[in-house]
Tab-separated table of C-alpha atoms and ligand atoms in Angstrom:
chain	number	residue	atom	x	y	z
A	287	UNK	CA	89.494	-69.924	-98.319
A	288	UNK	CA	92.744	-68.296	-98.193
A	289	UNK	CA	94.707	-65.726	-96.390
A	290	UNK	CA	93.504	-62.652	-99.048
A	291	UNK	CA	90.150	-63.651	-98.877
A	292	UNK	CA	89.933	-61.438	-95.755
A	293	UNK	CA	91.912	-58.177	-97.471
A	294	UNK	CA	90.453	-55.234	-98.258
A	295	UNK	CA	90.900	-54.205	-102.185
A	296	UNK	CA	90.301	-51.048	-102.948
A	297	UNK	CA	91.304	-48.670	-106.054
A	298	UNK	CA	93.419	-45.919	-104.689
A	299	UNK	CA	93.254	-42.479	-105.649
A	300	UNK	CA	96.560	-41.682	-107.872
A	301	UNK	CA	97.813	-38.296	-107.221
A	302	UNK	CA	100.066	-36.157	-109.907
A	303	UNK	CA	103.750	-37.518	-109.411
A	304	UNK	CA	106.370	-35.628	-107.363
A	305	UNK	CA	109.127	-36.361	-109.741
A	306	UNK	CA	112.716	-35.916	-108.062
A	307	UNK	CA	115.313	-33.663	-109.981
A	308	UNK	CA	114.727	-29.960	-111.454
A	309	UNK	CA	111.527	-30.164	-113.650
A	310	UNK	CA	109.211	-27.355	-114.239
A	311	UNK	CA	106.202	-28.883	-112.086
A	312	UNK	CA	102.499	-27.533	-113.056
A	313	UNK	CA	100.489	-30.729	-112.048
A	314	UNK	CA	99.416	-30.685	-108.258
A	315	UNK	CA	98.446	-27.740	-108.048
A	316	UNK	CA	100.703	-26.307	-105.554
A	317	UNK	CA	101.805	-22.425	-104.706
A	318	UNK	CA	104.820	-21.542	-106.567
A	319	UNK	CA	105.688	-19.026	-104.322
A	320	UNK	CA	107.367	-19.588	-100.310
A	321	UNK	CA	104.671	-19.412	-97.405
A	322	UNK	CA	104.782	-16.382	-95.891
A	323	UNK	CA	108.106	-15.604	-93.932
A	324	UNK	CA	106.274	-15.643	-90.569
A	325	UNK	CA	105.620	-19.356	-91.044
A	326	UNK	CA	109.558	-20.071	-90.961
A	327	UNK	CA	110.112	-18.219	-87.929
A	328	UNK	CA	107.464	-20.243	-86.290
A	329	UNK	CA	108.804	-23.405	-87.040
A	330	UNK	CA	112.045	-21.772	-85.910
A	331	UNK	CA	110.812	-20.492	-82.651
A	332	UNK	CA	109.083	-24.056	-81.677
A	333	UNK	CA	111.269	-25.641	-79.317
A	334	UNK	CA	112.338	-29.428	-80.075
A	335	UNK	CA	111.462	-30.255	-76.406
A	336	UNK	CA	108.291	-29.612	-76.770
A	337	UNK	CA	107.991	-32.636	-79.160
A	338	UNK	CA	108.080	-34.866	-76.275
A	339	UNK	CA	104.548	-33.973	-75.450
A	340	UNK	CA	101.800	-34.613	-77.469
A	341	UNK	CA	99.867	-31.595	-79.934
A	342	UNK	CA	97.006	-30.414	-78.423
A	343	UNK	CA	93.904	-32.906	-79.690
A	344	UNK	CA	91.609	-30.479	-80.158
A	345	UNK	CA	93.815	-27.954	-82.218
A	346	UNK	CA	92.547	-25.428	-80.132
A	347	UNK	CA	94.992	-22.965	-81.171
A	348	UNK	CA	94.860	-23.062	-84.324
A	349	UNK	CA	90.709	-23.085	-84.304
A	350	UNK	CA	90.412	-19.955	-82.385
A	351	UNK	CA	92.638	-18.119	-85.078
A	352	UNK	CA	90.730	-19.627	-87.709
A	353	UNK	CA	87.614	-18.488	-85.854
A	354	UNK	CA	88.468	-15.094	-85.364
A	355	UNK	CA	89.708	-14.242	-89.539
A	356	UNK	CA	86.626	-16.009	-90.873
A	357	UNK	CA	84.140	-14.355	-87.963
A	358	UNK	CA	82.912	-17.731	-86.935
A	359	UNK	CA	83.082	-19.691	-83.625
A	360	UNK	CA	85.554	-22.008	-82.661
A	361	UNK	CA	83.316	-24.799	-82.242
A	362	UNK	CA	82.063	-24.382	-85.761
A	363	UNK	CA	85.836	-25.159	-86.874
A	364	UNK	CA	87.627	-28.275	-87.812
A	365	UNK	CA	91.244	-29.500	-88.892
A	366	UNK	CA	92.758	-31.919	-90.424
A	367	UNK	CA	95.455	-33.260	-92.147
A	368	UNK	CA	95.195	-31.728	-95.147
A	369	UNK	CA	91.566	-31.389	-97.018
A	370	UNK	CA	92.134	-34.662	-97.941
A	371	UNK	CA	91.749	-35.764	-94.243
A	372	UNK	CA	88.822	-33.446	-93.514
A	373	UNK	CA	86.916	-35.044	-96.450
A	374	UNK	CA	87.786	-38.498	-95.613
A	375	UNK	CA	86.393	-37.865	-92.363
A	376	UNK	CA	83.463	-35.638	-93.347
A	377	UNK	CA	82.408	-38.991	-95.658
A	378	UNK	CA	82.665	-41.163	-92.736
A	379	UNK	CA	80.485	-38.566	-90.785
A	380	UNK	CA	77.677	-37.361	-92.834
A	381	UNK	CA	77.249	-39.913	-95.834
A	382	UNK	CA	76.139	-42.817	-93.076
A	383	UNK	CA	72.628	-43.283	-94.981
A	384	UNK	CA	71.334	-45.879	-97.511
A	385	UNK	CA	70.303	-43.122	-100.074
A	386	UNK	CA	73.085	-42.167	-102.475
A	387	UNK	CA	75.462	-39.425	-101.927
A	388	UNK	CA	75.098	-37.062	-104.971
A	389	UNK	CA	78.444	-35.781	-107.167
A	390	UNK	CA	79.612	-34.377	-110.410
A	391	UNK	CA	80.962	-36.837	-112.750
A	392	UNK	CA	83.667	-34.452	-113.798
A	393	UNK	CA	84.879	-33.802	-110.409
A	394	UNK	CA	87.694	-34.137	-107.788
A	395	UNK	CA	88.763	-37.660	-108.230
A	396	UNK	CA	88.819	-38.898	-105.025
A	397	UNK	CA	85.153	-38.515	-103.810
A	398	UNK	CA	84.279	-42.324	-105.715
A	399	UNK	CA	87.266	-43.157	-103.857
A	400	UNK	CA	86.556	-42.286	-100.202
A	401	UNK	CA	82.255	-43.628	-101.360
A	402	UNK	CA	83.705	-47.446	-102.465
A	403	UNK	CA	86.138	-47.144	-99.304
A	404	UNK	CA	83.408	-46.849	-96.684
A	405	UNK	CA	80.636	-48.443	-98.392
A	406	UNK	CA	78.487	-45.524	-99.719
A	407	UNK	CA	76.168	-45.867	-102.494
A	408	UNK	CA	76.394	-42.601	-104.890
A	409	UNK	CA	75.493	-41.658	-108.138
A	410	UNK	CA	77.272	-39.134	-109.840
A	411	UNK	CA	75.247	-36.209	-111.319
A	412	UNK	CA	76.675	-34.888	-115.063
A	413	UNK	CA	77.863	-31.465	-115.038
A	414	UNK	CA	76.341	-30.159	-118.403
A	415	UNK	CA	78.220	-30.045	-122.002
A	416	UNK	CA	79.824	-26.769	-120.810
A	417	UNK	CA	80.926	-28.176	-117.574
A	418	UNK	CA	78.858	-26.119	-115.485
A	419	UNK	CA	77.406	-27.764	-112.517
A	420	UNK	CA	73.038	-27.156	-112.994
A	421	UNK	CA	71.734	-26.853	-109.145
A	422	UNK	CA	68.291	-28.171	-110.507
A	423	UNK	CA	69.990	-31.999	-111.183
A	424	UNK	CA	70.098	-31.797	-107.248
A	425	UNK	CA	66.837	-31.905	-105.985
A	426	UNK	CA	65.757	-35.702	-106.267
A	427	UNK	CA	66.163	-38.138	-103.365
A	428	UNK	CA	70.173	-38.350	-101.825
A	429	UNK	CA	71.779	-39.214	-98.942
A	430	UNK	CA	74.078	-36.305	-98.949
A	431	UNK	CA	75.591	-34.073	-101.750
A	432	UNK	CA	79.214	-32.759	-101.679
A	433	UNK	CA	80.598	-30.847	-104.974
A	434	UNK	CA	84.373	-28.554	-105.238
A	435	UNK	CA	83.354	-25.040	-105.716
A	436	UNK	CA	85.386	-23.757	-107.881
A	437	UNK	CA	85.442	-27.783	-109.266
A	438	UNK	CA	88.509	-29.008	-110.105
A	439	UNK	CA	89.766	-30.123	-113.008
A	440	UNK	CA	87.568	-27.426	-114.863
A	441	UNK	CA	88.460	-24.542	-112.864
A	442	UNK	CA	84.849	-23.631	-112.832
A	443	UNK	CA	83.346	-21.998	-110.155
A	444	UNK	CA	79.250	-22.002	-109.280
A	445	UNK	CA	77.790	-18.607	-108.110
A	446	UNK	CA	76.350	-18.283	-104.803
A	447	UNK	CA	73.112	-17.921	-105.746
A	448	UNK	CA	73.594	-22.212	-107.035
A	449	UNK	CA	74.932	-22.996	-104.059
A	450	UNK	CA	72.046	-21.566	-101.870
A	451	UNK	CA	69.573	-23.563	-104.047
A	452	UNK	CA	71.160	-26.579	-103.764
A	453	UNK	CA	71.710	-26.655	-100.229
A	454	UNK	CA	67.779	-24.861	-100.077
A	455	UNK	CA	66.506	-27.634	-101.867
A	456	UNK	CA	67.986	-30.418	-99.525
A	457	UNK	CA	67.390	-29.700	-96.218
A	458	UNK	CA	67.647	-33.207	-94.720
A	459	UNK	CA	71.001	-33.822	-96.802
A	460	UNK	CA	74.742	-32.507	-95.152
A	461	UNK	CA	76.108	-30.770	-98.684
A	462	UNK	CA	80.029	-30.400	-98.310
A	463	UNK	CA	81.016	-27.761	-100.845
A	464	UNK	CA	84.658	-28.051	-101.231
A	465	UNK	CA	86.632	-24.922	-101.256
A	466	UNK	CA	90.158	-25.960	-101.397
A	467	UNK	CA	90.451	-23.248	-104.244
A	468	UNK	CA	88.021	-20.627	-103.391
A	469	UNK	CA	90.527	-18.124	-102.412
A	470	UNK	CA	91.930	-17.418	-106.321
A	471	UNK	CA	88.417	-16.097	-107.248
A	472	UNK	CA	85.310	-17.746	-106.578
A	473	UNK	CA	82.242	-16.582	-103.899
A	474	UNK	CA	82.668	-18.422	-100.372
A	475	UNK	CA	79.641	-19.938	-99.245
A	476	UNK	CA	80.647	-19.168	-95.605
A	477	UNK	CA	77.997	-16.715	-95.415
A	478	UNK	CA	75.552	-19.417	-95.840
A	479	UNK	CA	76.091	-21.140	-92.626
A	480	UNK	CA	73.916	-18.753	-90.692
A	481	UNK	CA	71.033	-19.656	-92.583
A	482	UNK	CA	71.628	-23.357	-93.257
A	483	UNK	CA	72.553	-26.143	-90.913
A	484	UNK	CA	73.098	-28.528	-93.493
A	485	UNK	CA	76.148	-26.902	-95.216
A	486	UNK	CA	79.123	-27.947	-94.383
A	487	UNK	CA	81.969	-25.382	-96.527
A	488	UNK	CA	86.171	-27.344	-96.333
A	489	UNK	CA	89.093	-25.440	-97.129
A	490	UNK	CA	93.044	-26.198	-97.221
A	491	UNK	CA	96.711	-24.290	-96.829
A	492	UNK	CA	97.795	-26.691	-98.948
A	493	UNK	CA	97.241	-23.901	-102.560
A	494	UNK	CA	96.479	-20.037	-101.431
A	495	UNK	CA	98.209	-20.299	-98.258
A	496	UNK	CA	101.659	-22.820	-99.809
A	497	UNK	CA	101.546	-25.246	-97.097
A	498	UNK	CA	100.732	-28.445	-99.212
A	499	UNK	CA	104.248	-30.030	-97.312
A	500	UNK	CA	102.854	-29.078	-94.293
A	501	UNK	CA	99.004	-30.701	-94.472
A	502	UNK	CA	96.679	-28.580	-93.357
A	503	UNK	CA	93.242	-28.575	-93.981
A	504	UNK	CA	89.775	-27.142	-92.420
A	505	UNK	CA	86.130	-27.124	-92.235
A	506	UNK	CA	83.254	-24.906	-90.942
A	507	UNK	CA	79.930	-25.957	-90.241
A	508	UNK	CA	77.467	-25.659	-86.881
A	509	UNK	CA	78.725	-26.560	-83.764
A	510	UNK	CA	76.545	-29.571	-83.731
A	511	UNK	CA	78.027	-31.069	-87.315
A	512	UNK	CA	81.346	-30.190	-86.499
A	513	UNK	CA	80.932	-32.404	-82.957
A	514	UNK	CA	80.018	-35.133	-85.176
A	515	UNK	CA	83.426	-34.999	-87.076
A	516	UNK	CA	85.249	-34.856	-83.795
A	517	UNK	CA	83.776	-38.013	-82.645
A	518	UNK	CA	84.359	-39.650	-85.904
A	519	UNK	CA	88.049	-38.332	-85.348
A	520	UNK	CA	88.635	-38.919	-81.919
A	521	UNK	CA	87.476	-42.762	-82.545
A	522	UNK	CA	90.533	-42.994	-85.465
A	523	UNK	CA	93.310	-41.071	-83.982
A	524	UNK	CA	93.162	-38.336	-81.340
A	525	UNK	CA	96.600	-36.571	-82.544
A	526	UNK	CA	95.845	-35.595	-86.039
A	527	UNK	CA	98.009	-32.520	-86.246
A	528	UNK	CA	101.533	-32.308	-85.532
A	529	UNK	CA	103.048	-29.392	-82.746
A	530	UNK	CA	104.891	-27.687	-86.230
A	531	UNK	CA	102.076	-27.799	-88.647
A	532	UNK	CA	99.952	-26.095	-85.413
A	533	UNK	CA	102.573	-23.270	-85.563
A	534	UNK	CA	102.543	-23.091	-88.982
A	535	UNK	CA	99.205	-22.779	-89.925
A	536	UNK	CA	98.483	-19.786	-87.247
A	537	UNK	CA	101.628	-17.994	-88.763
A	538	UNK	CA	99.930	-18.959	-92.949
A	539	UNK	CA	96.511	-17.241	-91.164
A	540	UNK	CA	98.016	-13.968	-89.547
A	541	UNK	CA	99.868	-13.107	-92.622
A	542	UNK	CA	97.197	-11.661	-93.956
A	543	UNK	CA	98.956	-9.039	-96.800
A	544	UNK	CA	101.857	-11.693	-97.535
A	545	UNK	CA	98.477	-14.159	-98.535
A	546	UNK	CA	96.817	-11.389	-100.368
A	547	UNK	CA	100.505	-10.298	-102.373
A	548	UNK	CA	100.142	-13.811	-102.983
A	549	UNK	CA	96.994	-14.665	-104.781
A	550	UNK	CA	97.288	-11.384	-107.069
A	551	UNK	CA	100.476	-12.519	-108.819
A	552	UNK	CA	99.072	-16.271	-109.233
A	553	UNK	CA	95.747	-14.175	-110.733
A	554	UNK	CA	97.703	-12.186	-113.083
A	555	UNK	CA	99.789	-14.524	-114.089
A	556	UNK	CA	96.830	-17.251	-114.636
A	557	UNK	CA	95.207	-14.530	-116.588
A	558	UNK	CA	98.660	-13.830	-118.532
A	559	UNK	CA	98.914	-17.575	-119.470
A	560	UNK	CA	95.401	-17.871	-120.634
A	561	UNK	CA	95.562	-15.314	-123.043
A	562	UNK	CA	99.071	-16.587	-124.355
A	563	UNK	CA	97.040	-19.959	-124.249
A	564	UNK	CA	93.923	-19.022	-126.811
A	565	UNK	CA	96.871	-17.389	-129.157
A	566	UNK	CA	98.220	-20.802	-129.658
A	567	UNK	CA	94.610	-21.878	-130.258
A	568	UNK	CA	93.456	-23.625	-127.119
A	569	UNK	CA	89.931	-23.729	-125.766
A	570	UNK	CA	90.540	-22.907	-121.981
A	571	UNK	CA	87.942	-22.517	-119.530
A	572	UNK	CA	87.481	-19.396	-117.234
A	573	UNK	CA	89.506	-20.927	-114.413
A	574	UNK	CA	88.962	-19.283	-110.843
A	575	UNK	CA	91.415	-21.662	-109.387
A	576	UNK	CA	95.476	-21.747	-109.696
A	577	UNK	CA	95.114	-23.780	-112.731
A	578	UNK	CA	93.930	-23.573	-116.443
A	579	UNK	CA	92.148	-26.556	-117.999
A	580	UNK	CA	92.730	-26.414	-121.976
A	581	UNK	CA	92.002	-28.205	-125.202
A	582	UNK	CA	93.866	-27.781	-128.110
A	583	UNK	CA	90.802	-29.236	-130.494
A	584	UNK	CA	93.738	-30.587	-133.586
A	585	UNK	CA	96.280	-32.177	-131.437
A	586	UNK	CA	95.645	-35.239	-128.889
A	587	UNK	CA	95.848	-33.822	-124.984
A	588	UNK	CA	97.865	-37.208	-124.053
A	589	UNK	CA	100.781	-36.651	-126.632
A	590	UNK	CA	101.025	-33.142	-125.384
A	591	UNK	CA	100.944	-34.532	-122.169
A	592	UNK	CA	103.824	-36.896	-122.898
A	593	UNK	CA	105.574	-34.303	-124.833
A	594	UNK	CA	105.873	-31.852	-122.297
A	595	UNK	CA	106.949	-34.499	-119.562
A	596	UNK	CA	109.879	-35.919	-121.990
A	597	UNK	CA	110.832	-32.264	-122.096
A	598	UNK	CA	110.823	-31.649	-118.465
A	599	UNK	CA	107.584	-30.154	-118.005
A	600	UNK	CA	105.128	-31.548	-115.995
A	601	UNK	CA	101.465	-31.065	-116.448
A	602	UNK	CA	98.292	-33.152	-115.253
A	603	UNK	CA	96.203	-35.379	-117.806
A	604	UNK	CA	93.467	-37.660	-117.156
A	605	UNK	CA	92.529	-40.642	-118.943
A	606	UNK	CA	88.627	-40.560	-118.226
A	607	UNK	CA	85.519	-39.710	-119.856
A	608	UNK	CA	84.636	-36.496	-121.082
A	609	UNK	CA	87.799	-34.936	-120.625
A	610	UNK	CA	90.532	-37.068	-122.206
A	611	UNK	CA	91.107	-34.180	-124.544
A	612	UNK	CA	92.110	-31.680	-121.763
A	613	UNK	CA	95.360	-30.755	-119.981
A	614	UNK	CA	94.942	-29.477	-116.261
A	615	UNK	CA	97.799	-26.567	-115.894
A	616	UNK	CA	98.726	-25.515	-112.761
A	617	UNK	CA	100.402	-21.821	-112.322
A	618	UNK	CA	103.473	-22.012	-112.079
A	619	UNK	CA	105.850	-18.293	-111.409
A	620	UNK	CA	106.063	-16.128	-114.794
A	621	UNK	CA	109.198	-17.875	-115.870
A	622	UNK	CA	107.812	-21.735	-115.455
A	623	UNK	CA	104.781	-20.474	-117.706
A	624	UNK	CA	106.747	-19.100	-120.557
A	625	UNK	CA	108.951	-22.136	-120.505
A	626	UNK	CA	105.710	-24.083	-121.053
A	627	UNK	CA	104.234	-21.910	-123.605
A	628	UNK	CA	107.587	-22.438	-125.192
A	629	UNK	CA	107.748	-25.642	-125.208
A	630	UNK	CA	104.072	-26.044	-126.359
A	631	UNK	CA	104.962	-23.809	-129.446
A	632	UNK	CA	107.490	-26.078	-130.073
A	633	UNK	CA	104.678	-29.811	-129.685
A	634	UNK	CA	102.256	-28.022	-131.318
A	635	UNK	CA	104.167	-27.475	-134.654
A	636	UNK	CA	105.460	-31.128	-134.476
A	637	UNK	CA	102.350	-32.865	-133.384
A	638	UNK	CA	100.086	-31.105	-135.490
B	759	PMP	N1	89.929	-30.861	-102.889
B	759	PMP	C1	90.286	-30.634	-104.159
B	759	PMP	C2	89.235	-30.240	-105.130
B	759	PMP	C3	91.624	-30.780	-104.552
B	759	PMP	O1	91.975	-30.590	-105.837
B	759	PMP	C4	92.591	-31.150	-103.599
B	759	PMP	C5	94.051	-31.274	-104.005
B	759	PMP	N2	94.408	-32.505	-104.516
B	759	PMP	C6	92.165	-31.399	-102.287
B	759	PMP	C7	90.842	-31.219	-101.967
B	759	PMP	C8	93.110	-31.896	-101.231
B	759	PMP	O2	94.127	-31.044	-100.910
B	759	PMP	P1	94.906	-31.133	-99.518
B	759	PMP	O3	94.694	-32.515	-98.948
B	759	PMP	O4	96.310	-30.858	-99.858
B	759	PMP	O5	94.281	-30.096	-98.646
């Protein structure tokens, strides 16, 4: 028996690296442009004494302004710190069973994570040879299903009509379809929630709304799964969200044309770099996210990888089944993507 008998070891989830220095940086999948201008002058108007006091536990706030731009109420609303947090805890909450908990295999990376943290047995479910995500591999016995909609790193996104089938077909499961890039072109499935109280639909500021820095991140569900969370919460840590990030994320929701100016450059530009992409001959999937995922079928993804980061350009590759041969490309502002496509001319010829 020794002292690290007793330690928990887990396998952390590794996310892209925030390199210091000027690099051109397309791998987390953040907003290349500012928050909107109203978020500054919130931080600017919150006053520093005010930091003596505890935020407000319950994020009230920020919930009713949530509420009101989504047409929900705010006791179907929940934040956390980031997406991250409102997964971690949505795990905790609704994947308590014995039955497995039911995921892509090609999917956000940190959902086998959060299952061998907590103890929950899940099996993942293989998106087919496409990538598409078949609702009719969902309907045997789970303890829960969750799934990204549009999943990341394909960019893919699932039509509504999926969705509804899945979460039709499981009415004694919570599915968590994770939204965190919704907003650059798939269909919500907020509309759902009316008709089904096992859908539980998490979204973030962290991409559309350029708040990654300050974590921010949200759920909707019925009032009754969303009490669940709290309690899970409040028996963790009652202050989740800091005074500033409270401000902030009001100010990222009111903005509403700054958000919408927003997402139509990152479209057009996405759409810009795909084309430029298939002219160089890569395969790239039809992305409704704020990054590309592309194959370039004579030349190995990892070298690329490598080749771009020695020249100061920082993509995201993954070393795992299935897609080893990809690059995930986040968009970047017109000028990072033709320095990328310019330096990929440049690989291609010498790697090829
Ligand atoms: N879900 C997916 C699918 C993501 O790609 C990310 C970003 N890494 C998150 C959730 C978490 O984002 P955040 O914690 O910044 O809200």
């Amino acid at each position: 028996m020794s002292l690290y008998d007793n330690i928990r070891r887990v396998t952390p989830y590794i996310p892209g690296e925030q390199p210091a220095g000027k690099v051109v940086k397309l791998n987390t999948n953040e907003c290349p442009y500012a928050p909107s201008p109203r978020v500054a002058e919130a931080i600017a108007a919150c006053d520093a004494d005010r930091l003596r006091l505890y935020p407000e536990p319950d994020c009230l706030s920020l919930k009713k302004v949530i509420a009101a731009h989504y047409e929900v109420k705010p006791s179907e609303v929940f934040i956390g710190v980031g997406s991250d947090d409102v997964l971690a805890l949505a795990f905790l909450t609704f994947f308590a069973g014995q039955k497995p908990v039911l995921f892509p295999d090609v999917t956000y990376s940190f959902y086998d994570v959060w299952a061998k943290l907590y103890a929950i047995p899940y099996e993942t479910v293989p998106l087919a040879a496409d990538f598409t995500l078949r609702p009719e591999d969902y309907a045997h016995t789970n303890g829960g299903i969750i799934f990204a909609n549009p999943n990341a790193p394909t960019g893919l996104a699932l039509p509504l009509t999926g969705v509804e089938e899945i979460l039709a077909k499981n009415p004694e499961s919570v599915v968590i379809v994770d939204e965190a890039y919704v907003d650059f072109g798939a269909e919500t499935a907020l509309p759902l929630l009316q008709d089904y109280e096992n859908l539980v639909v998490v979204r973030t500021m962290s991409k559309s709304r350029a708040l990654a820095g300050m974590r921010i991140g949200y759920a909707f569900a019925s009032t009754r799964l969303i009490r669940a969370m709290e309690d899970v919460k409040a028996s963790i840590n009652s202050y989740t969200m800091t005074t500033l990030s409270l401000a902030a994320g009001k100010a990222a929701i009111e903005d509403e044309a700054y958000f919408r100016e927003t997402l139509a450059k990152i479209i057009k530009t996405r759409e810009e770099t795909k084309a430029a992409l298939q002219k160089l001959g890569f395969f790239v999937t039809e992305s409704k996210t704020n990054f590309l995922f592309a194959r370039k079928p004579d030349i190995s993804a990892q070298n690329l990888f490598e080749g771009l980061r020695e020249r100061g350009v920082y993509v995201r590759y993954f070393k795992k089944p299935r897609i080893d041969e990809h690059l995930r490309i986040t968009i970047g502002t017109d000028e990072e993507m033709t320095r990328l496509l310019e330096e990929l001319k440049c690989l291609c010829i010498k790697l090829r």
